[in-house]
Coordinates of C-alpha atoms in Angstrom, one line a residue:
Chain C
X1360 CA 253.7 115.5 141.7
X1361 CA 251.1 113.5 143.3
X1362 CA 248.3 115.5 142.0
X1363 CA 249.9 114.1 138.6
X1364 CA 249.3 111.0 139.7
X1365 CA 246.0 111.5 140.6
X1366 CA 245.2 112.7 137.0
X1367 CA 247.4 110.2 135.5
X1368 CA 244.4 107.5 135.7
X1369 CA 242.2 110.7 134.2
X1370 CA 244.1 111.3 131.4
X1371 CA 244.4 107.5 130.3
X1372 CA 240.4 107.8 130.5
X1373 CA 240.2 110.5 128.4
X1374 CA 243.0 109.0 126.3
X1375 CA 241.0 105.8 125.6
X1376 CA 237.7 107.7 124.8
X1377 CA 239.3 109.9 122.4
X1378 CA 241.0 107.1 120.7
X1379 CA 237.5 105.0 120.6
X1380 CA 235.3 108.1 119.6
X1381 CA 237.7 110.9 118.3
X1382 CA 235.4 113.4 119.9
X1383 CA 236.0 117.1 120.4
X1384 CA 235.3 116.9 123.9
X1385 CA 238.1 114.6 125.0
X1386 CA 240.3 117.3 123.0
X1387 CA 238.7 119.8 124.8
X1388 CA 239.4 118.2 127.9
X1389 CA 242.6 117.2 127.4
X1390 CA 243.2 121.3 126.7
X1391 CA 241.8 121.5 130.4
X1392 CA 244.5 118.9 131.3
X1393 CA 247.0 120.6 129.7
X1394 CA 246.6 124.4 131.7
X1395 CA 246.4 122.6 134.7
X1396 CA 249.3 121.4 134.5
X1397 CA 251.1 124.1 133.4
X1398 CA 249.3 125.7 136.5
X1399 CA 251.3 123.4 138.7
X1400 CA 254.4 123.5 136.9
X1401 CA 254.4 120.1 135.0
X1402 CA 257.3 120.0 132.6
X1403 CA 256.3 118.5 129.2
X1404 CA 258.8 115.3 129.7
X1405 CA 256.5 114.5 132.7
X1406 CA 253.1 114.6 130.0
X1407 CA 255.1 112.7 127.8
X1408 CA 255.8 110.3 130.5
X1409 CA 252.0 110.2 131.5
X1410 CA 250.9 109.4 127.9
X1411 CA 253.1 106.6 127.8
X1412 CA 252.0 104.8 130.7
X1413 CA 248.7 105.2 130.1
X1414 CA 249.2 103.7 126.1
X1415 CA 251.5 100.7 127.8
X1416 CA 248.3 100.1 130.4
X1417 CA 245.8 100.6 127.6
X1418 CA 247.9 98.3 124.9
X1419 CA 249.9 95.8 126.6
X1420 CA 250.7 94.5 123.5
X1421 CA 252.0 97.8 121.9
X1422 CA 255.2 96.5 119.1
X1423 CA 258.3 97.0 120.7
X1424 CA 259.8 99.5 118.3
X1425 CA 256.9 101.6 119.2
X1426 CA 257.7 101.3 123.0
X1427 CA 261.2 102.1 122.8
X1428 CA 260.6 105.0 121.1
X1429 CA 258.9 106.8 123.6
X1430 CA 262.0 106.6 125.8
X1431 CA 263.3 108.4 122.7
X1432 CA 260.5 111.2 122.8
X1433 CA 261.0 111.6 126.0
X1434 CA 264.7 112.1 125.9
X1435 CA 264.1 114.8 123.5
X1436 CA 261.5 116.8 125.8
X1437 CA 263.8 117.0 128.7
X1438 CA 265.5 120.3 127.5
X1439 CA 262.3 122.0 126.9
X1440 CA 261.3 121.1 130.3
X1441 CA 264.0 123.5 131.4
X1442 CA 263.2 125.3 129.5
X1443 CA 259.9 126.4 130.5
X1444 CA 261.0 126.0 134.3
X1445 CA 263.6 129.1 133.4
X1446 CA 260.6 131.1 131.7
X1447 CA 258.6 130.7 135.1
X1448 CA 261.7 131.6 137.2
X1449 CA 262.7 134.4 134.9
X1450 CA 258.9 135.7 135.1
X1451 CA 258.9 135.9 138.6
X1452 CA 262.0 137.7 138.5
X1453 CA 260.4 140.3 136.0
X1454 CA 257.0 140.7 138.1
X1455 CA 259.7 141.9 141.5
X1456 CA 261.8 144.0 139.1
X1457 CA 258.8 145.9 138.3
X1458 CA 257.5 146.3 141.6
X1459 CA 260.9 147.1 142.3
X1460 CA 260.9 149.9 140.3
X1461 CA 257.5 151.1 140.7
X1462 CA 258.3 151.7 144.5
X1463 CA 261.5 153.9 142.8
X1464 CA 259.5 155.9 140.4
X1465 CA 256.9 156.8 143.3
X1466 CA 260.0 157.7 145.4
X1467 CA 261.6 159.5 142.5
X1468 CA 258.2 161.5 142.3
X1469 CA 258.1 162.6 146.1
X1470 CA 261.7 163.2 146.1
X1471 CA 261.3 165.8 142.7
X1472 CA 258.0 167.4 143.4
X1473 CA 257.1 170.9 142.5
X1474 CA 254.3 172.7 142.6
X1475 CA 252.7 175.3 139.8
X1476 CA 253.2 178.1 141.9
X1477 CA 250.0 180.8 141.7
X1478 CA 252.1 184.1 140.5
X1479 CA 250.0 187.3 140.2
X1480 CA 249.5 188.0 136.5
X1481 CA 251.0 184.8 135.3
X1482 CA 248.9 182.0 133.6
X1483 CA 251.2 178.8 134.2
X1484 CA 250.5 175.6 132.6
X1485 CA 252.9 172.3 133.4
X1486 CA 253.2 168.5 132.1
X1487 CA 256.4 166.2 132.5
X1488 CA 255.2 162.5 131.1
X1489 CA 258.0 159.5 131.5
X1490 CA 258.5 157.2 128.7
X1491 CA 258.8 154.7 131.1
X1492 CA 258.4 154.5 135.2
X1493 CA 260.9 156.0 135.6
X1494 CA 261.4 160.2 134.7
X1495 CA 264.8 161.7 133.0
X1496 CA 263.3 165.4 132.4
X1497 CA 262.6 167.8 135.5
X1498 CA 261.0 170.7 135.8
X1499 CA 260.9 172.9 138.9
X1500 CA 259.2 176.8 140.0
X1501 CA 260.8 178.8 142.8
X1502 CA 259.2 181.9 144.0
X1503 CA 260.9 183.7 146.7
X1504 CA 259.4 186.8 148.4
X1505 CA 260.0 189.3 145.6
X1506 CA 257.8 187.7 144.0
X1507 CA 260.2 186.6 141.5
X1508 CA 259.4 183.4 139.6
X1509 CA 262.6 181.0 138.8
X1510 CA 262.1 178.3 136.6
X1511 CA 264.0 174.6 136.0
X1512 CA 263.5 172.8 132.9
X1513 CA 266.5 169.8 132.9
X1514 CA 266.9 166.8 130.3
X1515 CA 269.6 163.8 131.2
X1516 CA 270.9 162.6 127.8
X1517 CA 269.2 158.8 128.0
X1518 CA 266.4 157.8 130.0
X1519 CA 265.2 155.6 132.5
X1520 CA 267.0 155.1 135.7
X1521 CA 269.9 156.9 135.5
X1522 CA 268.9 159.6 134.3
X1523 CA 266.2 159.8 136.9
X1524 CA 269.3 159.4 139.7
X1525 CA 271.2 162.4 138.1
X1526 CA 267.9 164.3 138.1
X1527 CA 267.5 164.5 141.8
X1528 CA 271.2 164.8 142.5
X1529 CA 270.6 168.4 140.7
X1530 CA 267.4 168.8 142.1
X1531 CA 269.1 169.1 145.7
X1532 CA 272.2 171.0 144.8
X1533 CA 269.9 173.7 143.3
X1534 CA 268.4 174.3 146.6
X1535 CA 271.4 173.9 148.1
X1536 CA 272.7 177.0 146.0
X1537 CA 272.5 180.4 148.2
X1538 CA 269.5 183.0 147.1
X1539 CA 272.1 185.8 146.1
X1540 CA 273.3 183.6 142.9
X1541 CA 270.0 182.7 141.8
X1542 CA 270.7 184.3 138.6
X1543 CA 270.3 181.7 135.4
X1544 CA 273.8 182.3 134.6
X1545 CA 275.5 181.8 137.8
X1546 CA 272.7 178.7 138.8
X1547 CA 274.0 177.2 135.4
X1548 CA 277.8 177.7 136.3
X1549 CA 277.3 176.5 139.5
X1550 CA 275.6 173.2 137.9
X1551 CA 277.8 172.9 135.5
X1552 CA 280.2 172.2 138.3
X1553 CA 278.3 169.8 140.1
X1554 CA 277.5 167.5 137.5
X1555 CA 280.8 167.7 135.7
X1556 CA 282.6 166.5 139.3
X1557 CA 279.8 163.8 140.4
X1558 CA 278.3 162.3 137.3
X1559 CA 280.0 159.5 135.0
X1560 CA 281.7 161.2 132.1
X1561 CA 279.2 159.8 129.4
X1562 CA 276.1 161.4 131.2
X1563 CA 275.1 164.8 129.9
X1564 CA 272.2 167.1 131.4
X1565 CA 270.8 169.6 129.5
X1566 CA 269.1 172.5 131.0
X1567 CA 267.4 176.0 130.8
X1568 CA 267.0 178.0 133.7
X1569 CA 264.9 181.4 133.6
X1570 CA 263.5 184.0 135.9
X1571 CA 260.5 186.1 135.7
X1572 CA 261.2 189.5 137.6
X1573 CA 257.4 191.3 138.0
X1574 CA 258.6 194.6 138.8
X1575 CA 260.8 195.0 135.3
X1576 CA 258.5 192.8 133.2
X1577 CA 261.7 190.9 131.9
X1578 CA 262.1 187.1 131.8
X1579 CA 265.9 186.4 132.2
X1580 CA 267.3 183.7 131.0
X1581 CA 270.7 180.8 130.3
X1582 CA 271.1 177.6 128.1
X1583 CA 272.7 175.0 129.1
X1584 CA 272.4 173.0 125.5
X1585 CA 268.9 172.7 126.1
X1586 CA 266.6 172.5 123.5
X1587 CA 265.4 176.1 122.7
X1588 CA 261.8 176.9 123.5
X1589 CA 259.8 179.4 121.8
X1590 CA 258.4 183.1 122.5
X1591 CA 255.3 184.4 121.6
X1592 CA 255.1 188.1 121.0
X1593 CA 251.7 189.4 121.3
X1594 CA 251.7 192.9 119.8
X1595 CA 252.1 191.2 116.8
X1596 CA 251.1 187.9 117.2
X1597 CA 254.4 185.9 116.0
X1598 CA 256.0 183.2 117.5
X1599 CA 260.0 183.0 117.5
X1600 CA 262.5 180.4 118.7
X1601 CA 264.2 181.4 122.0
X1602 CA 267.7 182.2 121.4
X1603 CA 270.6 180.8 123.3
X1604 CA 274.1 179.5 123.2
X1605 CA 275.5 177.5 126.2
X1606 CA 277.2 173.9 126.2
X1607 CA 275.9 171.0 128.2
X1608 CA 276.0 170.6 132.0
X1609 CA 278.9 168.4 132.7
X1610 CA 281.3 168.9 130.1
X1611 CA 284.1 170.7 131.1
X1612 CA 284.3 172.5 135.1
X1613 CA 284.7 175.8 133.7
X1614 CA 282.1 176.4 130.8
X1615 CA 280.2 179.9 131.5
X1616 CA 276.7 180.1 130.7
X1617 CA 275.5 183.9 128.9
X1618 CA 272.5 185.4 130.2
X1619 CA 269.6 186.7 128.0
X1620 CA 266.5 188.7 128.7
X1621 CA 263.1 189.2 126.9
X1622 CA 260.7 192.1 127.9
X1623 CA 257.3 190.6 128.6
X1624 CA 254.1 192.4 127.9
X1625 CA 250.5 191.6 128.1
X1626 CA 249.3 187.9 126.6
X1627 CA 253.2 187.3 125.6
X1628 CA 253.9 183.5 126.2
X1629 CA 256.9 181.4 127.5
X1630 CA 256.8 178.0 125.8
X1631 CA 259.7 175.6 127.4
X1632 CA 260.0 172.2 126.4
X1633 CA 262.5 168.7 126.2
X1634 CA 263.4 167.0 123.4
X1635 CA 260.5 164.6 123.8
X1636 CA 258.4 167.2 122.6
X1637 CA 260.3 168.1 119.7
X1638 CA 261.6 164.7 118.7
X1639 CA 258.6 162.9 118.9
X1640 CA 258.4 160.3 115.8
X1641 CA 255.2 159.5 113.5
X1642 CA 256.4 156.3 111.9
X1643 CA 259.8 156.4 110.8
X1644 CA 260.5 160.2 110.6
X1645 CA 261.1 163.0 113.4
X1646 CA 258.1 165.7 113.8
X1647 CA 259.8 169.1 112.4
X1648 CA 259.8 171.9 114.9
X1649 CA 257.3 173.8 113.0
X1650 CA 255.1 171.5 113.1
X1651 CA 255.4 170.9 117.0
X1652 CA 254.8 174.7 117.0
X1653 CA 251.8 174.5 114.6
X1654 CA 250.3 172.1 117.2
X1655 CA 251.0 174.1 120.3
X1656 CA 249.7 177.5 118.8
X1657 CA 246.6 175.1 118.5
X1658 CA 246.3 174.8 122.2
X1659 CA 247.6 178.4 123.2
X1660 CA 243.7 179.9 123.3
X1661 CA 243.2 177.9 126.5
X1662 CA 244.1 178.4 130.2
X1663 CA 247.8 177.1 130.3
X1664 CA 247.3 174.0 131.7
X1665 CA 244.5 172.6 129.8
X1666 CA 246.7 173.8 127.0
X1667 CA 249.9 172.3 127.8
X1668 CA 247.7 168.9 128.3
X1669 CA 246.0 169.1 125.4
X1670 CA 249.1 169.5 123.4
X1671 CA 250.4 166.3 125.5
X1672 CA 247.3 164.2 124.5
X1673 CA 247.7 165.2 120.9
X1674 CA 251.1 163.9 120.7
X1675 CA 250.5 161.0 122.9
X1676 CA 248.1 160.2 120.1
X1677 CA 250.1 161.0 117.0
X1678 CA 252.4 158.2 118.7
X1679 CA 250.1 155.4 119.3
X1680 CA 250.2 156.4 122.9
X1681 CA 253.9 154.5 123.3
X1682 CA 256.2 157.6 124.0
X1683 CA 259.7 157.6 122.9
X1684 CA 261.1 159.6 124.9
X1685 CA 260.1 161.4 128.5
X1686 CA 258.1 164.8 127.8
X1687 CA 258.1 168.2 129.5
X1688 CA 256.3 171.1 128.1
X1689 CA 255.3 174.4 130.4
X1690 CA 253.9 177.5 129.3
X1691 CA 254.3 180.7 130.8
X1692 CA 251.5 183.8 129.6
X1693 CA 251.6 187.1 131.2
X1694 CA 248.1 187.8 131.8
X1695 CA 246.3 191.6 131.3
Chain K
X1483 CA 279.7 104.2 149.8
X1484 CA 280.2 101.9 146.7
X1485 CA 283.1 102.1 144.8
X1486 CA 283.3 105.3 142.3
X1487 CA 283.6 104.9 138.7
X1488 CA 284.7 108.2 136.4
X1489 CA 284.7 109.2 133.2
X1490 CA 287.9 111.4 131.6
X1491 CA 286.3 114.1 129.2
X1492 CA 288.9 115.1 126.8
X1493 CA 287.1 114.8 123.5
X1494 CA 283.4 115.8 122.8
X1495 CA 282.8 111.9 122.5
X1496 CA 283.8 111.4 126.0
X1497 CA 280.3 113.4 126.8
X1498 CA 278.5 110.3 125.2
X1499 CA 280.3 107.8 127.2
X1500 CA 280.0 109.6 130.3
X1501 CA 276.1 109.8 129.8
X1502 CA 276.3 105.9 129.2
X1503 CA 277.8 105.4 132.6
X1504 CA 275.6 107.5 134.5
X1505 CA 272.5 106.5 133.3
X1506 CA 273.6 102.7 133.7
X1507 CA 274.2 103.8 137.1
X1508 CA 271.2 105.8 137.6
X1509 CA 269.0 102.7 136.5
X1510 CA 270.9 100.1 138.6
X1511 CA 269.7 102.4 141.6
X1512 CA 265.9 102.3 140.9
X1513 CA 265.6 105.7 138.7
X1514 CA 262.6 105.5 136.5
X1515 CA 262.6 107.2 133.1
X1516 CA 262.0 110.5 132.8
X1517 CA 264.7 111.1 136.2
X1518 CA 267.2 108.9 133.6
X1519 CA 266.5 111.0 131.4
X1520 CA 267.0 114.2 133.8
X1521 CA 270.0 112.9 134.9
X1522 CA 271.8 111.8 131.4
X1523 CA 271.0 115.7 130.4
X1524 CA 272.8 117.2 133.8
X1525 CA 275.8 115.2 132.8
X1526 CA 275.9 116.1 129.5
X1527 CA 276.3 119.7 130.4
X1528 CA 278.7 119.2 132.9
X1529 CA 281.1 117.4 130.3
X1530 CA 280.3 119.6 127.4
X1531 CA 280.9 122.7 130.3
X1532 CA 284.4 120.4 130.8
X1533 CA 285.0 119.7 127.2
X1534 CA 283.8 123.4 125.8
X1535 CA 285.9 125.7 129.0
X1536 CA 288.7 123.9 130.8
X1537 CA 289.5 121.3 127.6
X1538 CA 290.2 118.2 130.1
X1539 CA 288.6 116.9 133.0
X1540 CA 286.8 114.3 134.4
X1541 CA 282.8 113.1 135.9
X1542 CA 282.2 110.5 138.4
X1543 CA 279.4 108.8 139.4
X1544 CA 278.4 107.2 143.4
X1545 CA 275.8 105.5 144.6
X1546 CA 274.2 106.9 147.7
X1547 CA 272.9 104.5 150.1
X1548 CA 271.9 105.9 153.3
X1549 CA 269.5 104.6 155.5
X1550 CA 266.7 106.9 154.4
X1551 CA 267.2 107.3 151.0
X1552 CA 269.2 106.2 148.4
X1553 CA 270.6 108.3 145.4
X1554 CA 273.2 109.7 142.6
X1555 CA 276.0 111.7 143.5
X1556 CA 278.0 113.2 139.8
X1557 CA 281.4 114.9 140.7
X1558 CA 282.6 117.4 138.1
X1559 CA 286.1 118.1 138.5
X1560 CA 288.1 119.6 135.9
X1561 CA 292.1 122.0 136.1
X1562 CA 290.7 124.7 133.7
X1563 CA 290.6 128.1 134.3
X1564 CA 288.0 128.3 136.9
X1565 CA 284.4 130.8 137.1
X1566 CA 285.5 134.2 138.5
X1567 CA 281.8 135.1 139.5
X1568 CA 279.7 132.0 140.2
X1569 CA 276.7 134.2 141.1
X1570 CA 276.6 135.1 137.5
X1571 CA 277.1 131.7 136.0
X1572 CA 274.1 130.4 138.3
X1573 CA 271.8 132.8 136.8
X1574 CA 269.0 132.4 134.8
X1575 CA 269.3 133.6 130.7
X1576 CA 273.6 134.3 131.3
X1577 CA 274.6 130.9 129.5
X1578 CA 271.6 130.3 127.6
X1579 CA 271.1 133.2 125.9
X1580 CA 274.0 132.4 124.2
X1581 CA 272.3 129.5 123.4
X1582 CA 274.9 127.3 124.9
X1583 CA 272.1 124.6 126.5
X1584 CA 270.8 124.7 130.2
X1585 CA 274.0 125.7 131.9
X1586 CA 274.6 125.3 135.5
X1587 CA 271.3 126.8 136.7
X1588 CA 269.8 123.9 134.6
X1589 CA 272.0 121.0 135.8
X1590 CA 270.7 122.6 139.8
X1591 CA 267.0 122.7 138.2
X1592 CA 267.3 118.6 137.1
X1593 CA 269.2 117.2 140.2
X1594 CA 268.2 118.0 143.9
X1595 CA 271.6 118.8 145.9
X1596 CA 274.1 121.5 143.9
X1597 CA 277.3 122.3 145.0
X1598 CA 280.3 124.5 143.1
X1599 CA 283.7 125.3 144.2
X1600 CA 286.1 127.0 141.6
X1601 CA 289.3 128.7 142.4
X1602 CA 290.1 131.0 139.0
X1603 CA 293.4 129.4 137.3
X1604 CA 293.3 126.1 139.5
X1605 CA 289.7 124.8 138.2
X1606 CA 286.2 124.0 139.1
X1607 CA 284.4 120.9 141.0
X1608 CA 280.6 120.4 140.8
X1609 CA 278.7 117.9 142.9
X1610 CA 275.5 116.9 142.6
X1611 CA 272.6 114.7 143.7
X1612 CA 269.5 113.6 142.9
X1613 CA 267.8 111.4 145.3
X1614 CA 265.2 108.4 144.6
X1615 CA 261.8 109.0 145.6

């Protein structure tokens, strides 16, 4: 408070000039004054106080109605003073939440990493974007020594930190899962199970898991409510919705996931992708899934990856670069 | 210690009289302006907390005078139904969000000492200082 004082005497000067020569530069000043001491946390009943004694010393011989009503101005400040004490204190607060959960999301990052495996005769393209910090979609490769390529795409119904908790909880009880029932259907079941005993009831995960086998050509695949993704048949050059049927991780212990298979053949695609792709809002309405498609198909002449982030760029776009919600799209092309 | 004068909150009026005693205190001990006026608003939501959430109660005022330093000590006691979680009441935004005033954390920001002691169903007793500088 004592530097207060020590501007007290400067603010009566600048007080006295600007009442002598209304000039903008005492109001300019007094603006200086003013971030200064909001700099130092001076609450407003303490300026009001200032201004006073500098009038009283300036005008001795101020009425004594006029006096008395400061005391009643100042009364009526004290409550904003708080109120811009709890703003500070509730600032500072913010600035160590987010730290707090910067330091998570990096964690969460480490913890779910994954690397776009180099197949022979795949092209593989990947991008998984979080609303916010922190990611509720997941996407993972496995190769094991056939060669074999198994692939994770997971959403947790909600975002943010939750979701990003239930995500690595599945993340380690896949690996956890032994390499003879790495089939989609039995990784699903076993999933199913793990979520439905360890995550609150109103949590759902919803997930497609598919593997690439080289020798057969054949992408094998299960649903677990996940939003379908599309296949692109080269020979003659259509596009189709991947079909599955499967309920959502975590609803009931003993839900069975079916197991599909589509025969791959040169320059066919995989598209996978989360609801943030396909419920991505332009104003008011949702995107159709044709048009999502129309967009992709744009892209789909490029190396997967570019593509995959040049589809993510247009989207970020269309939405005025503030995503709703997190975004995962991967595409798979089985190269000549 | 001087002698301790209290103020019984039962109706929202009482909140008004109870301000008039403290700040009559609060001047009689050397408190300038604005820290009257700091100390007339931590009363007034200690009784209103009184008046709105245990119905009856009462606030008293002492004087401090220590050797080093002399000061206002406002004791808050009321039979209500007490604060299960404390640490929740003492945060920032919980009460005025609702847009209930400065609440607790608010009568700790005016006044320099803060002390609470509730037992749920028996009641709640604030003390508080502020010291003269």
């Amino acid at each position: 408070m004592d530097t207060l004082k020590l501007d007290l005497e400067n603010y009566r000067e600048l007080l006295k000039q600007y009442i002598e020569t209304q000039d903008e530069s005492s109001l300019y000043q007094v603006e200086q004054f003013s971030k200064m001491s909001m700099q130092q946390k001076i609450s407003p009943e303490e300026i009001v106080n200032a201004h006073i004694h500098a009038l009283r010393k300036l005008y001795p011989e101020l009425p004594a109605e006029v006096n008395t009503s400061f005391d009643f101005l100042l009364e009526s400040m004290i409550s904003y003073g708080l109120a811009y004490q709890e703003f500070q204190a509730l600032r500072e607060k913010q600035l160590e939440l987010k730290s707090e959960i910067s330091v998570a999301a990096s964690m969460q990052q480490t913890l779910l990493s994954t690397v776009r495996p180099q197949v022979k005769g795949l092209d593989i393209g990947a991008v998984s974007v979080p609303a916010n910090q922190m990611n509720g979609d997941y996407y993972h490769f496995v190769t094991d020594k056939n060669e074999t390529l198994g692939i994770a795409i997971a959403d947790v119904i909600g975002k943010g930190i939750p979701a990003a908790l239930a995500m690595s909880m599945i993340k380690y009880s896949m690996d956890s899962f032994p390499e003879s029932q790495r089939n989609p259907s039995s990784i699903l079941g076993n999933l199913n199970r793990v979520v439905e005993r360890n995550v609150d009831p109103s949590m759902f995960v919803t997930m497609f898991y598919g593997l690439y086998n080289p020798s057969r050509e054949v992408f094998e695949y299960s649903s677990a409510g996940h939003e379908p993704g599309f296949y692109y048949n080269a020979s003659i050059d259509k596009f189709e919705e991947i079909k599955t049927k499967g309920l959502l991780l975590g609803v009931t212990n003993d839900a069975t996931y079916d197991q599909f298979e589509i025969k791959i053949n040169n320059n066919d695609m995989i598209i996978l992708l989360t609801d943030g792709v396909t419920e991505c809002r332009i104003g008011d309405r949702f995107i159709e899934r044709e048009e999502v498609l129309s967009v992709i198909k744009q892209y789909t002449h490029l190396p997967a990856q570019e593509a995959v982030e040049q589809v993510y760029k247009h989207f970020e776009r269309l939405q005025d670069f503030q995503l709703r919600d997190d975004f995962t799209l991967i595409i798979i092309r089985k190269e000549v | 210690m001087d002698f301790q004068s209290c103020v019984n909150i039962q109706k929202e009026w009482d909140i008004v009289g109870a301000r008039q005693l403290g700040r009559d205190r609060a001047k009689s001990i050397g408190f300038g302006t604005v820290d009257q006026a700091r100390i007339a608003t931590a009363i007034s939501e200690l009784a209103r907390n009184i008046y709105l959430y245990a119905g009856t109660g009462k606030i008293c005022f002492e004087t401090i005078d220590e050797m080093s330093q002399k000061g206002i000590r406002i004791i808050a006691t009321d039979n209500g139904p007490g604060i299960r979680d404390i640490s929740q009441v003492m945060e920032d935004g919980y009460s005025t969000s609702g847009g209930l005033g400065a609440g607790l954390p608010g009568v700790k920001r005016l006044m320099d000492q803060f002390d609470i002691v509730s037992n749920p169903g028996k009641g709640t007793e604030i003390k508080t200082i502020k010291w003269l500088r």
